[in-house]
N, CA, C and O atoms as a Tripos MOL2 file, in Angstrom:
@<TRIPOS>MOLECULE
protein
  264   263    66     0     0
PROTEIN
NO_CHARGES

@<TRIPOS>ATOM
      1 N          82.0270   86.1260   94.3610 N.3       1 MET1
      2 CA         82.9460   86.1210   93.1600 C.3       1 MET1
      3 C          82.1720   86.0580   91.8720 C.2       1 MET1
      4 O          82.6980   86.5140   90.8570 O.2       1 MET1
      5 N          81.0000   85.5480   91.8270 N.am      2 LYS2
      6 CA         80.3720   85.4160   90.5930 C.3       2 LYS2
      7 C          79.9380   86.9370   90.1470 C.2       2 LYS2
      8 O          80.1810   87.3620   89.0180 O.2       2 LYS2
      9 N          79.3040   87.6720   91.1050 N.am      3 GLU3
     10 CA         78.9420   88.8510   90.9410 C.3       3 GLU3
     11 C          79.9980   89.9670   90.6950 C.2       3 GLU3
     12 O          79.6430   90.9660   90.0710 O.2       3 GLU3
     13 N          81.2970   89.8540   91.1580 N.am      4 LEU4
     14 CA         82.3410   90.6770   90.9280 C.3       4 LEU4
     15 C          82.9480   90.3870   89.4680 C.2       4 LEU4
     16 O          83.3700   91.2620   88.7130 O.2       4 LEU4
     17 N          82.9200   88.9770   89.1950 N.am      5 ARG5
     18 CA         83.2050   88.9200   87.8000 C.3       5 ARG5
     19 C          82.1380   89.3310   86.7970 C.2       5 ARG5
     20 O          82.5470   89.6920   85.6930 O.2       5 ARG5
     21 N          80.9120   89.3290   87.0090 N.am      6 ARG6
     22 CA         79.7730   89.8110   86.1690 C.3       6 ARG6
     23 C          79.9580   91.2250   86.1770 C.2       6 ARG6
     24 O          79.8710   91.8510   85.1200 O.2       6 ARG6
     25 N          80.2080   91.7990   87.2710 N.am      7 TYR7
     26 CA         80.3050   93.3390   87.3140 C.3       7 TYR7
     27 C          81.5060   93.9280   86.3760 C.2       7 TYR7
     28 O          81.3950   94.9790   85.7450 O.2       7 TYR7
     29 N          82.5670   93.1750   86.3730 N.am      8 LEU8
     30 CA         83.8510   93.5390   85.7390 C.3       8 LEU8
     31 C          83.5090   93.4200   84.2320 C.2       8 LEU8
     32 O          83.7080   94.3080   83.4020 O.2       8 LEU8
     33 N          83.0030   92.2790   84.0060 N.am      9 ALA9
     34 CA         82.8260   91.9970   82.4990 C.3       9 ALA9
     35 C          81.7080   93.0900   81.8540 C.2       9 ALA9
     36 O          81.9040   93.6930   80.7990 O.2       9 ALA9
     37 N          80.5710   93.2210   82.6400 N.am     10 ASP10
     38 CA         79.7150   94.0530   82.0850 C.3      10 ASP10
     39 C          79.9440   95.6240   82.0050 C.2      10 ASP10
     40 O          79.6170   96.3730   81.0850 O.2      10 ASP10
     41 N          80.6470   95.9660   83.3070 N.am     11 GLU11
     42 CA         80.9070   97.4420   83.2790 C.3      11 GLU11
     43 C          82.1780   97.9580   82.4710 C.2      11 GLU11
     44 O          82.2170   98.9120   81.6940 O.2      11 GLU11
     45 N          83.2860   97.0350   82.8690 N.am     12 TRP12
     46 CA         84.5200   97.3450   82.2450 C.3      12 TRP12
     47 C          85.0290   96.6410   81.3390 C.2      12 TRP12
     48 O          86.1000   97.0670   80.9090 O.2      12 TRP12
     49 N          84.5650   95.5320   80.8080 N.am     13 SER13
     50 CA         85.0170   94.5800   79.8500 C.3      13 SER13
     51 C          86.1740   93.9020   80.5440 C.2      13 SER13
     52 O          87.1320   93.5690   79.8460 O.2      13 SER13
     53 N          86.1870   93.7010   81.6280 N.am     14 GLY14
     54 CA         87.4130   92.9460   82.2160 C.3      14 GLY14
     55 C          87.0510   91.8970   82.8450 C.2      14 GLY14
     56 O          85.8790   91.5200   82.8040 O.2      14 GLY14
     57 N          88.1180   91.1640   83.6220 N.am     15 THR15
     58 CA         88.0280   90.0160   84.2680 C.3      15 THR15
     59 C          88.7150   89.8870   85.5450 C.2      15 THR15
     60 O          89.5020   90.8230   85.6890 O.2      15 THR15
     61 N          88.7100   89.0660   86.5350 N.am     16 VAL16
     62 CA         89.1370   89.1350   87.7300 C.3      16 VAL16
     63 C          90.0770   87.8160   87.7070 C.2      16 VAL16
     64 O          89.9210   86.8940   86.9070 O.2      16 VAL16
     65 N          91.0640   87.8670   88.6960 N.am     17 ARG17
     66 CA         91.9660   86.6120   88.8600 C.3      17 ARG17
     67 C          92.3020   86.5680   90.2750 C.2      17 ARG17
     68 O          93.1210   87.3670   90.7280 O.2      17 ARG17
     69 N          91.7760   85.7620   90.9550 N.am     18 VAL18
     70 CA         92.1880   85.5790   92.4920 C.3      18 VAL18
     71 C          93.2470   84.6390   92.5090 C.2      18 VAL18
     72 O          93.2130   83.5910   91.8650 O.2      18 VAL18
     73 N          94.3050   85.0350   93.3220 N.am     19 GLN19
     74 CA         95.4910   84.3610   93.5470 C.3      19 GLN19
     75 C          95.8790   84.1680   94.9510 C.2      19 GLN19
     76 O          95.7530   85.1820   95.6370 O.2      19 GLN19
     77 N          96.3190   83.1200   95.5490 N.am     20 SER20
     78 CA         96.5650   82.9640   96.9510 C.3      20 SER20
     79 C          98.0550   83.5000   97.1770 C.2      20 SER20
     80 O          98.8370   83.4830   96.2270 O.2      20 SER20
     81 N          98.4670   83.9910   98.4720 N.am     21 THR21
     82 CA         99.5950   84.3300   98.6960 C.3      21 THR21
     83 C         100.0360   83.5880  100.0890 C.2      21 THR21
     84 O          99.2630   83.2330  100.9790 O.2      21 THR21
     85 N         101.4490   83.4380  100.0710 N.am     22 PRO22
     86 CA        101.9920   82.5260  101.0700 C.3      22 PRO22
     87 C         101.5910   83.1830  102.4770 C.2      22 PRO22
     88 O         101.4990   82.3920  103.4160 O.2      22 PRO22
     89 N         101.3560   84.4580  102.7150 N.am     23 ALA23
     90 CA        101.0070   85.0670  103.9400 C.3      23 ALA23
     91 C         100.0980   86.0630  103.6400 C.2      23 ALA23
     92 O         100.1310   86.6970  102.5860 O.2      23 ALA23
     93 N          99.1540   86.2570  104.6670 N.am     24 PRO24
     94 CA         97.8420   87.2900  104.5300 C.3      24 PRO24
     95 C          98.3500   88.8040  104.1960 C.2      24 PRO24
     96 O          99.3020   89.3260  104.7750 O.2      24 PRO24
     97 N          97.7290   89.3070  103.3790 N.am     25 LEU25
     98 CA         98.0230   90.6740  102.9630 C.3      25 LEU25
     99 C          97.1190   91.5570  103.9770 C.2      25 LEU25
    100 O          96.1160   91.1100  104.5340 O.2      25 LEU25
    101 N          97.5800   92.7800  104.1260 N.am     26 SER26
    102 CA         96.8820   93.6930  104.9380 C.3      26 SER26
    103 C          95.5560   94.5240  104.3440 C.2      26 SER26
    104 O          94.7200   95.1250  105.0190 O.2      26 SER26
    105 N          95.6010   94.3860  102.8920 N.am     27 SER27
    106 CA         94.4810   94.6350  101.9360 C.3      27 SER27
    107 C          94.6380   93.9410  100.7200 C.2      27 SER27
    108 O          95.6580   93.2810  100.5200 O.2      27 SER27
    109 N          93.6930   94.0250   99.8490 N.am     28 PRO28
    110 CA         93.8540   93.4760   98.5740 C.3      28 PRO28
    111 C          94.9030   93.9760   97.5790 C.2      28 PRO28
    112 O          95.0870   95.1900   97.5010 O.2      28 PRO28
    113 N          95.5380   93.2150   96.8870 N.am     29 LEU29
    114 CA         96.4930   93.7640   96.0390 C.3      29 LEU29
    115 C          95.8140   93.6280   94.5480 C.2      29 LEU29
    116 O          95.5910   92.5660   93.9660 O.2      29 LEU29
    117 N          95.5750   94.7770   94.1330 N.am     30 ILE30
    118 CA         94.6550   94.8950   92.8070 C.3      30 ILE30
    119 C          95.6510   95.4910   91.7500 C.2      30 ILE30
    120 O          96.3040   96.5290   91.8580 O.2      30 ILE30
    121 N          95.6270   94.7140   90.8320 N.am     31 LEU31
    122 CA         96.6990   95.0770   89.5800 C.3      31 LEU31
    123 C          95.9600   95.2100   88.3910 C.2      31 LEU31
    124 O          95.4560   94.1770   87.9520 O.2      31 LEU31
    125 N          95.7820   96.3000   87.7540 N.am     32 PRO32
    126 CA         95.1130   96.4330   86.4350 C.3      32 PRO32
    127 C          95.9310   95.8150   85.2110 C.2      32 PRO32
    128 O          97.1570   95.9150   85.1470 O.2      32 PRO32
    129 N          95.1840   95.1880   84.2740 N.am     33 ALA33
    130 CA         95.8800   94.7410   83.0340 C.3      33 ALA33
    131 C          95.2110   95.3510   81.9740 C.2      33 ALA33
    132 O          94.1070   95.8790   82.1090 O.2      33 ALA33
    133 N          95.9470   95.2910   80.7280 N.am     34 GLY34
    134 CA         95.1570   95.9280   79.7400 C.3      34 GLY34
    135 C          95.1510   97.5100   79.4120 C.2      34 GLY34
    136 O          95.7910   98.3230   80.0800 O.2      34 GLY34
    137 N          94.4740   97.7930   78.4730 N.am     35 VAL35
    138 CA         94.3080   99.2010   78.0240 C.3      35 VAL35
    139 C          93.1580   99.8920   78.6610 C.2      35 VAL35
    140 O          92.0250   99.5170   78.3580 O.2      35 VAL35
    141 N          93.3220  100.8500   79.5010 N.am     36 TRP36
    142 CA         92.2410  101.5690   80.2430 C.3      36 TRP36
    143 C          92.0530  103.0090   79.6880 C.2      36 TRP36
    144 O          93.0520  103.6930   79.4660 O.2      36 TRP36
    145 N          90.9240  103.4450   79.4780 N.am     37 SER37
    146 CA         90.7800  104.6900   78.9030 C.3      37 SER37
    147 C          91.1930  105.8260   80.1910 C.2      37 SER37
    148 O          91.2120  105.4090   81.3490 O.2      37 SER37
    149 N          91.4770  107.0960   79.9230 N.am     38 PRO38
    150 CA         92.0410  107.8390   81.0180 C.3      38 PRO38
    151 C          90.8680  107.9380   82.0410 C.2      38 PRO38
    152 O          89.6960  108.1070   81.7060 O.2      38 PRO38
    153 N          91.2600  107.8290   83.1810 N.am     39 GLY39
    154 CA         90.2410  108.0730   84.5150 C.3      39 GLY39
    155 C          89.3890  106.8800   84.6420 C.2      39 GLY39
    156 O          88.7700  106.8430   85.7060 O.2      39 GLY39
    157 N          89.1990  105.9290   83.8680 N.am     40 THR40
    158 CA         88.2640  104.7410   84.1080 C.3      40 THR40
    159 C          88.8810  103.6930   85.1900 C.2      40 THR40
    160 O          88.1540  103.0700   85.9650 O.2      40 THR40
    161 N          90.1630  103.5750   85.1650 N.am     41 TRP41
    162 CA         90.7620  102.6680   86.1440 C.3      41 TRP41
    163 C          90.5140  103.0970   87.6970 C.2      41 TRP41
    164 O          90.3000  102.2550   88.5680 O.2      41 TRP41
    165 N          90.5630  104.4030   87.9320 N.am     42 ARG42
    166 CA         90.3490  105.0150   89.0010 C.3      42 ARG42
    167 C          88.7590  104.7410   89.7000 C.2      42 ARG42
    168 O          88.5120  104.5090   90.8840 O.2      42 ARG42
    169 N          87.9350  104.8350   88.7210 N.am     43 LEU43
    170 CA         86.4130  104.7140   88.9960 C.3      43 LEU43
    171 C          86.2740  103.1190   89.1890 C.2      43 LEU43
    172 O          85.5410  102.7350   90.1010 O.2      43 LEU43
    173 N          86.8640  102.2660   88.4690 N.am     44 ALA44
    174 CA         86.5870  100.8110   88.5380 C.3      44 ALA44
    175 C          87.2920  100.3880   89.8220 C.2      44 ALA44
    176 O          86.7390   99.5020   90.4740 O.2      44 ALA44
    177 N          88.4200  100.8910   90.2700 N.am     45 ARG45
    178 CA         89.0230  100.4130   91.5520 C.3      45 ARG45
    179 C          88.3090  100.8980   92.6970 C.2      45 ARG45
    180 O          88.3520  100.2230   93.7250 O.2      45 ARG45
    181 N          87.6090  102.0500   92.6690 N.am     46 ARG46
    182 CA         86.7840  102.6250   93.9110 C.3      46 ARG46
    183 C          85.6460  101.5170   93.8980 C.2      46 ARG46
    184 O          85.3990  100.9450   94.9600 O.2      46 ARG46
    185 N          84.9160  101.1740   92.7100 N.am     47 ASP47
    186 CA         83.8270  100.4460   93.1730 C.3      47 ASP47
    187 C          84.4310   98.8890   93.5430 C.2      47 ASP47
    188 O          83.8180   98.2410   94.3910 O.2      47 ASP47
    189 N          85.4200   98.4050   93.0140 N.am     48 ILE48
    190 CA         86.0010   97.0940   93.5290 C.3      48 ILE48
    191 C          86.3340   97.0710   94.8690 C.2      48 ILE48
    192 O          86.0130   96.1140   95.5730 O.2      48 ILE48
    193 N          87.0200   98.1370   95.3520 N.am     49 GLU49
    194 CA         87.4940   98.2550   96.6850 C.3      49 GLU49
    195 C          86.4930   98.6910   97.8370 C.2      49 GLU49
    196 O          86.6260   98.2150   98.9640 O.2      49 GLU49
    197 N          85.5700   99.5310   97.5650 N.am     50 LEU50
    198 CA         84.6310   99.8620   98.5710 C.3      50 LEU50
    199 C          83.3540   99.0480   98.3770 C.2      50 LEU50
    200 O          82.6940   98.9690   99.4130 O.2      50 LEU50
    201 N          82.8630   98.4560   97.3760 N.am     51 ILE51
    202 CA         81.5630   97.6230   97.1370 C.3      51 ILE51
    203 C          81.8550   96.1750   96.9470 C.2      51 ILE51
    204 O          81.5690   95.3090   97.7740 O.2      51 ILE51
    205 N          82.3690   95.9940   95.9450 N.am     52 LEU52
    206 CA         82.6070   94.3690   95.3990 C.3      52 LEU52
    207 C          83.4960   93.5070   96.2630 C.2      52 LEU52
    208 O          83.1130   92.3960   96.6290 O.2      52 LEU52
    209 N          84.6720   93.9960   96.5950 N.am     53 LEU53
    210 CA         85.4250   93.0380   97.2850 C.3      53 LEU53
    211 C          84.8190   92.8100   98.9270 C.2      53 LEU53
    212 O          84.8590   91.7130   99.4850 O.2      53 LEU53
    213 N          84.3860   93.7830   99.4210 N.am     54 PRO54
    214 CA         83.7410   93.5280  100.8320 C.3      54 PRO54
    215 C          82.6190   92.5650  100.7190 C.2      54 PRO54
    216 O          82.3850   91.7600  101.6200 O.2      54 PRO54
    217 N          81.8590   92.6370   99.5300 N.am     55 GLN55
    218 CA         80.6830   91.8100   99.3300 C.3      55 GLN55
    219 C          81.0410   90.4450   99.0840 C.2      55 GLN55
    220 O          80.4200   89.5090   99.5860 O.2      55 GLN55
    221 N          82.1720   90.2880   98.2120 N.am     56 ALA56
    222 CA         82.7330   88.8830   97.9790 C.3      56 ALA56
    223 C          83.2750   88.1640   98.8220 C.2      56 ALA56
    224 O          83.0620   86.9530   98.8740 O.2      56 ALA56
    225 N          84.1840   88.8860   99.7450 N.am     57 PHE57
    226 CA         84.8300   88.2800  100.8160 C.3      57 PHE57
    227 C          84.4240   88.6860  102.1790 C.2      57 PHE57
    228 O          84.8620   89.7200  102.6830 O.2      57 PHE57
    229 N          83.5710   87.8780  102.8070 N.am     58 PHE58
    230 CA         83.2470   88.6190  104.1960 C.3      58 PHE58
    231 C          83.5010   87.5460  105.3620 C.2      58 PHE58
    232 O          83.9140   86.4200  105.0850 O.2      58 PHE58
    233 N          83.2950   87.8570  106.3800 N.am     59 ASN59
    234 CA         83.8380   87.2020  107.5790 C.3      59 ASN59
    235 C          82.4940   86.4590  108.0550 C.2      59 ASN59
    236 O          81.4110   87.0440  108.0700 O.2      59 ASN59
    237 N          82.6550   85.1310  108.4400 N.am     60 LEU60
    238 CA         81.4640   84.5160  108.9410 C.3      60 LEU60
    239 C          81.4420   84.1860  110.4720 C.2      60 LEU60
    240 O          80.6750   83.3700  110.9810 O.2      60 LEU60
    241 N          82.4490   84.9770  111.1880 N.am     61 GLU61
    242 CA         82.6510   84.7440  112.7430 C.3      61 GLU61
    243 C          81.3830   84.9050  113.4870 C.2      61 GLU61
    244 O          81.1560   84.2160  114.4820 O.2      61 GLU61
    245 N          80.5010   85.8370  113.0210 N.am     62 CYS62
    246 CA         79.2710   86.0610  113.7950 C.3      62 CYS62
    247 C          78.2000   84.8410  113.6760 C.2      62 CYS62
    248 O          77.2250   84.7940  114.4260 O.2      62 CYS62
    249 N          78.4480   83.8690  112.6900 N.am     63 MET63
    250 CA         77.5270   82.8830  112.6290 C.3      63 MET63
    251 C          78.0950   81.6320  113.5850 C.2      63 MET63
    252 O          77.4600   80.5780  113.5380 O.2      63 MET63
    253 N          79.1950   81.7100  114.3950 N.am     64 GLU64
    254 CA         79.7070   80.6270  114.9030 C.3      64 GLU64
    255 C          78.6930   80.0930  115.9340 C.2      64 GLU64
    256 O          78.1540   80.8190  116.7700 O.2      64 GLU64
    257 N          78.4860   78.8550  115.8210 N.am     65 VAL65
    258 CA         77.5930   78.0860  116.6900 C.3      65 VAL65
    259 C          78.2800   77.4350  117.8990 C.2      65 VAL65
    260 O          79.3790   76.8980  117.7630 O.2      65 VAL65
    261 N          77.6660   77.4760  119.0440 N.am     66 SER66
    262 CA         78.2510   76.9910  120.2310 C.3      66 SER66
    263 C          77.9350   75.4300  120.2400 C.2      66 SER66
    264 O          78.3270   74.7260  121.1700 O.2      66 SER66
@<TRIPOS>BOND
     1     1     2 1
     2     2     3 1
     3     3     4 2
     4     3     5 am
     5     5     6 1
     6     6     7 1
     7     7     8 2
     8     7     9 am
     9     9    10 1
    10    10    11 1
    11    11    12 2
    12    11    13 am
    13    13    14 1
    14    14    15 1
    15    15    16 2
    16    15    17 am
    17    17    18 1
    18    18    19 1
    19    19    20 2
    20    19    21 am
    21    21    22 1
    22    22    23 1
    23    23    24 2
    24    23    25 am
    25    25    26 1
    26    26    27 1
    27    27    28 2
    28    27    29 am
    29    29    30 1
    30    30    31 1
    31    31    32 2
    32    31    33 am
    33    33    34 1
    34    34    35 1
    35    35    36 2
    36    35    37 am
    37    37    38 1
    38    38    39 1
    39    39    40 2
    40    39    41 am
    41    41    42 1
    42    42    43 1
    43    43    44 2
    44    43    45 am
    45    45    46 1
    46    46    47 1
    47    47    48 2
    48    47    49 am
    49    49    50 1
    50    50    51 1
    51    51    52 2
    52    51    53 am
    53    53    54 1
    54    54    55 1
    55    55    56 2
    56    55    57 am
    57    57    58 1
    58    58    59 1
    59    59    60 2
    60    59    61 am
    61    61    62 1
    62    62    63 1
    63    63    64 2
    64    63    65 am
    65    65    66 1
    66    66    67 1
    67    67    68 2
    68    67    69 am
    69    69    70 1
    70    70    71 1
    71    71    72 2
    72    71    73 am
    73    73    74 1
    74    74    75 1
    75    75    76 2
    76    75    77 am
    77    77    78 1
    78    78    79 1
    79    79    80 2
    80    79    81 am
    81    81    82 1
    82    82    83 1
    83    83    84 2
    84    83    85 am
    85    85    86 1
    86    86    87 1
    87    87    88 2
    88    87    89 am
    89    89    90 1
    90    90    91 1
    91    91    92 2
    92    91    93 am
    93    93    94 1
    94    94    95 1
    95    95    96 2
    96    95    97 am
    97    97    98 1
    98    98    99 1
    99    99   100 2
   100    99   101 am
   101   101   102 1
   102   102   103 1
   103   103   104 2
   104   103   105 am
   105   105   106 1
   106   106   107 1
   107   107   108 2
   108   107   109 am
   109   109   110 1
   110   110   111 1
   111   111   112 2
   112   111   113 am
   113   113   114 1
   114   114   115 1
   115   115   116 2
   116   115   117 am
   117   117   118 1
   118   118   119 1
   119   119   120 2
   120   119   121 am
   121   121   122 1
   122   122   123 1
   123   123   124 2
   124   123   125 am
   125   125   126 1
   126   126   127 1
   127   127   128 2
   128   127   129 am
   129   129   130 1
   130   130   131 1
   131   131   132 2
   132   131   133 am
   133   133   134 1
   134   134   135 1
   135   135   136 2
   136   135   137 am
   137   137   138 1
   138   138   139 1
   139   139   140 2
   140   139   141 am
   141   141   142 1
   142   142   143 1
   143   143   144 2
   144   143   145 am
   145   145   146 1
   146   146   147 1
   147   147   148 2
   148   147   149 am
   149   149   150 1
   150   150   151 1
   151   151   152 2
   152   151   153 am
   153   153   154 1
   154   154   155 1
   155   155   156 2
   156   155   157 am
   157   157   158 1
   158   158   159 1
   159   159   160 2
   160   159   161 am
   161   161   162 1
   162   162   163 1
   163   163   164 2
   164   163   165 am
   165   165   166 1
   166   166   167 1
   167   167   168 2
   168   167   169 am
   169   169   170 1
   170   170   171 1
   171   171   172 2
   172   171   173 am
   173   173   174 1
   174   174   175 1
   175   175   176 2
   176   175   177 am
   177   177   178 1
   178   178   179 1
   179   179   180 2
   180   179   181 am
   181   181   182 1
   182   182   183 1
   183   183   184 2
   184   183   185 am
   185   185   186 1
   186   186   187 1
   187   187   188 2
   188   187   189 am
   189   189   190 1
   190   190   191 1
   191   191   192 2
   192   191   193 am
   193   193   194 1
   194   194   195 1
   195   195   196 2
   196   195   197 am
   197   197   198 1
   198   198   199 1
   199   199   200 2
   200   199   201 am
   201   201   202 1
   202   202   203 1
   203   203   204 2
   204   203   205 am
   205   205   206 1
   206   206   207 1
   207   207   208 2
   208   207   209 am
   209   209   210 1
   210   210   211 1
   211   211   212 2
   212   211   213 am
   213   213   214 1
   214   214   215 1
   215   215   216 2
   216   215   217 am
   217   217   218 1
   218   218   219 1
   219   219   220 2
   220   219   221 am
   221   221   222 1
   222   222   223 1
   223   223   224 2
   224   223   225 am
   225   225   226 1
   226   226   227 1
   227   227   228 2
   228   227   229 am
   229   229   230 1
   230   230   231 1
   231   231   232 2
   232   231   233 am
   233   233   234 1
   234   234   235 1
   235   235   236 2
   236   235   237 am
   237   237   238 1
   238   238   239 1
   239   239   240 2
   240   239   241 am
   241   241   242 1
   242   242   243 1
   243   243   244 2
   244   243   245 am
   245   245   246 1
   246   246   247 1
   247   247   248 2
   248   247   249 am
   249   249   250 1
   250   250   251 1
   251   251   252 2
   252   251   253 am
   253   253   254 1
   254   254   255 1
   255   255   256 2
   256   255   257 am
   257   257   258 1
   258   258   259 1
   259   259   260 2
   260   259   261 am
   261   261   262 1
   262   262   263 1
   263   263   264 2
@<TRIPOS>SUBSTRUCTURE
     1 MET1         2 RESIDUE 1 A MET
     2 LYS2         6 RESIDUE 1 A LYS
     3 GLU3        10 RESIDUE 1 A GLU
     4 LEU4        14 RESIDUE 1 A LEU
     5 ARG5        18 RESIDUE 1 A ARG
     6 ARG6        22 RESIDUE 1 A ARG
     7 TYR7        26 RESIDUE 1 A TYR
     8 LEU8        30 RESIDUE 1 A LEU
     9 ALA9        34 RESIDUE 1 A ALA
    10 ASP10       38 RESIDUE 1 A ASP
    11 GLU11       42 RESIDUE 1 A GLU
    12 TRP12       46 RESIDUE 1 A TRP
    13 SER13       50 RESIDUE 1 A SER
    14 GLY14       54 RESIDUE 1 A GLY
    15 THR15       58 RESIDUE 1 A THR
    16 VAL16       62 RESIDUE 1 A VAL
    17 ARG17       66 RESIDUE 1 A ARG
    18 VAL18       70 RESIDUE 1 A VAL
    19 GLN19       74 RESIDUE 1 A GLN
    20 SER20       78 RESIDUE 1 A SER
    21 THR21       82 RESIDUE 1 A THR
    22 PRO22       86 RESIDUE 1 A PRO
    23 ALA23       90 RESIDUE 1 A ALA
    24 PRO24       94 RESIDUE 1 A PRO
    25 LEU25       98 RESIDUE 1 A LEU
    26 SER26      102 RESIDUE 1 A SER
    27 SER27      106 RESIDUE 1 A SER
    28 PRO28      110 RESIDUE 1 A PRO
    29 LEU29      114 RESIDUE 1 A LEU
    30 ILE30      118 RESIDUE 1 A ILE
    31 LEU31      122 RESIDUE 1 A LEU
    32 PRO32      126 RESIDUE 1 A PRO
    33 ALA33      130 RESIDUE 1 A ALA
    34 GLY34      134 RESIDUE 1 A GLY
    35 VAL35      138 RESIDUE 1 A VAL
    36 TRP36      142 RESIDUE 1 A TRP
    37 SER37      146 RESIDUE 1 A SER
    38 PRO38      150 RESIDUE 1 A PRO
    39 GLY39      154 RESIDUE 1 A GLY
    40 THR40      158 RESIDUE 1 A THR
    41 TRP41      162 RESIDUE 1 A TRP
    42 ARG42      166 RESIDUE 1 A ARG
    43 LEU43      170 RESIDUE 1 A LEU
    44 ALA44      174 RESIDUE 1 A ALA
    45 ARG45      178 RESIDUE 1 A ARG
    46 ARG46      182 RESIDUE 1 A ARG
    47 ASP47      186 RESIDUE 1 A ASP
    48 ILE48      190 RESIDUE 1 A ILE
    49 GLU49      194 RESIDUE 1 A GLU
    50 LEU50      198 RESIDUE 1 A LEU
    51 ILE51      202 RESIDUE 1 A ILE
    52 LEU52      206 RESIDUE 1 A LEU
    53 LEU53      210 RESIDUE 1 A LEU
    54 PRO54      214 RESIDUE 1 A PRO
    55 GLN55      218 RESIDUE 1 A GLN
    56 ALA56      222 RESIDUE 1 A ALA
    57 PHE57      226 RESIDUE 1 A PHE
    58 PHE58      230 RESIDUE 1 A PHE
    59 ASN59      234 RESIDUE 1 A ASN
    60 LEU60      238 RESIDUE 1 A LEU
    61 GLU61      242 RESIDUE 1 A GLU
    62 CYS62      246 RESIDUE 1 A CYS
    63 MET63      250 RESIDUE 1 A MET
    64 GLU64      254 RESIDUE 1 A GLU
    65 VAL65      258 RESIDUE 1 A VAL
    66 SER66      262 RESIDUE 1 A SER
C-alpha cells in the first residue's frame, strides 16, 4: 500500500483510499476523483490494475505451514 500511495502521489498527484465492503468483490472497484487531463486516467488505471494492486494485495496461501 505504501508503494501504491507513493506511485499515485509522484506520478499522478493523486491519493488512494481503501474501503472495506460487506461482501467480497470479484475485482477492485476503482473510482477516479478530481480533474484528469484527457487520456491520463486510462494510463493510470492500467498501471494500477495490472501492476500496483496485484503487488499491494497478494495471496499468502503458498506459505501455509503444516
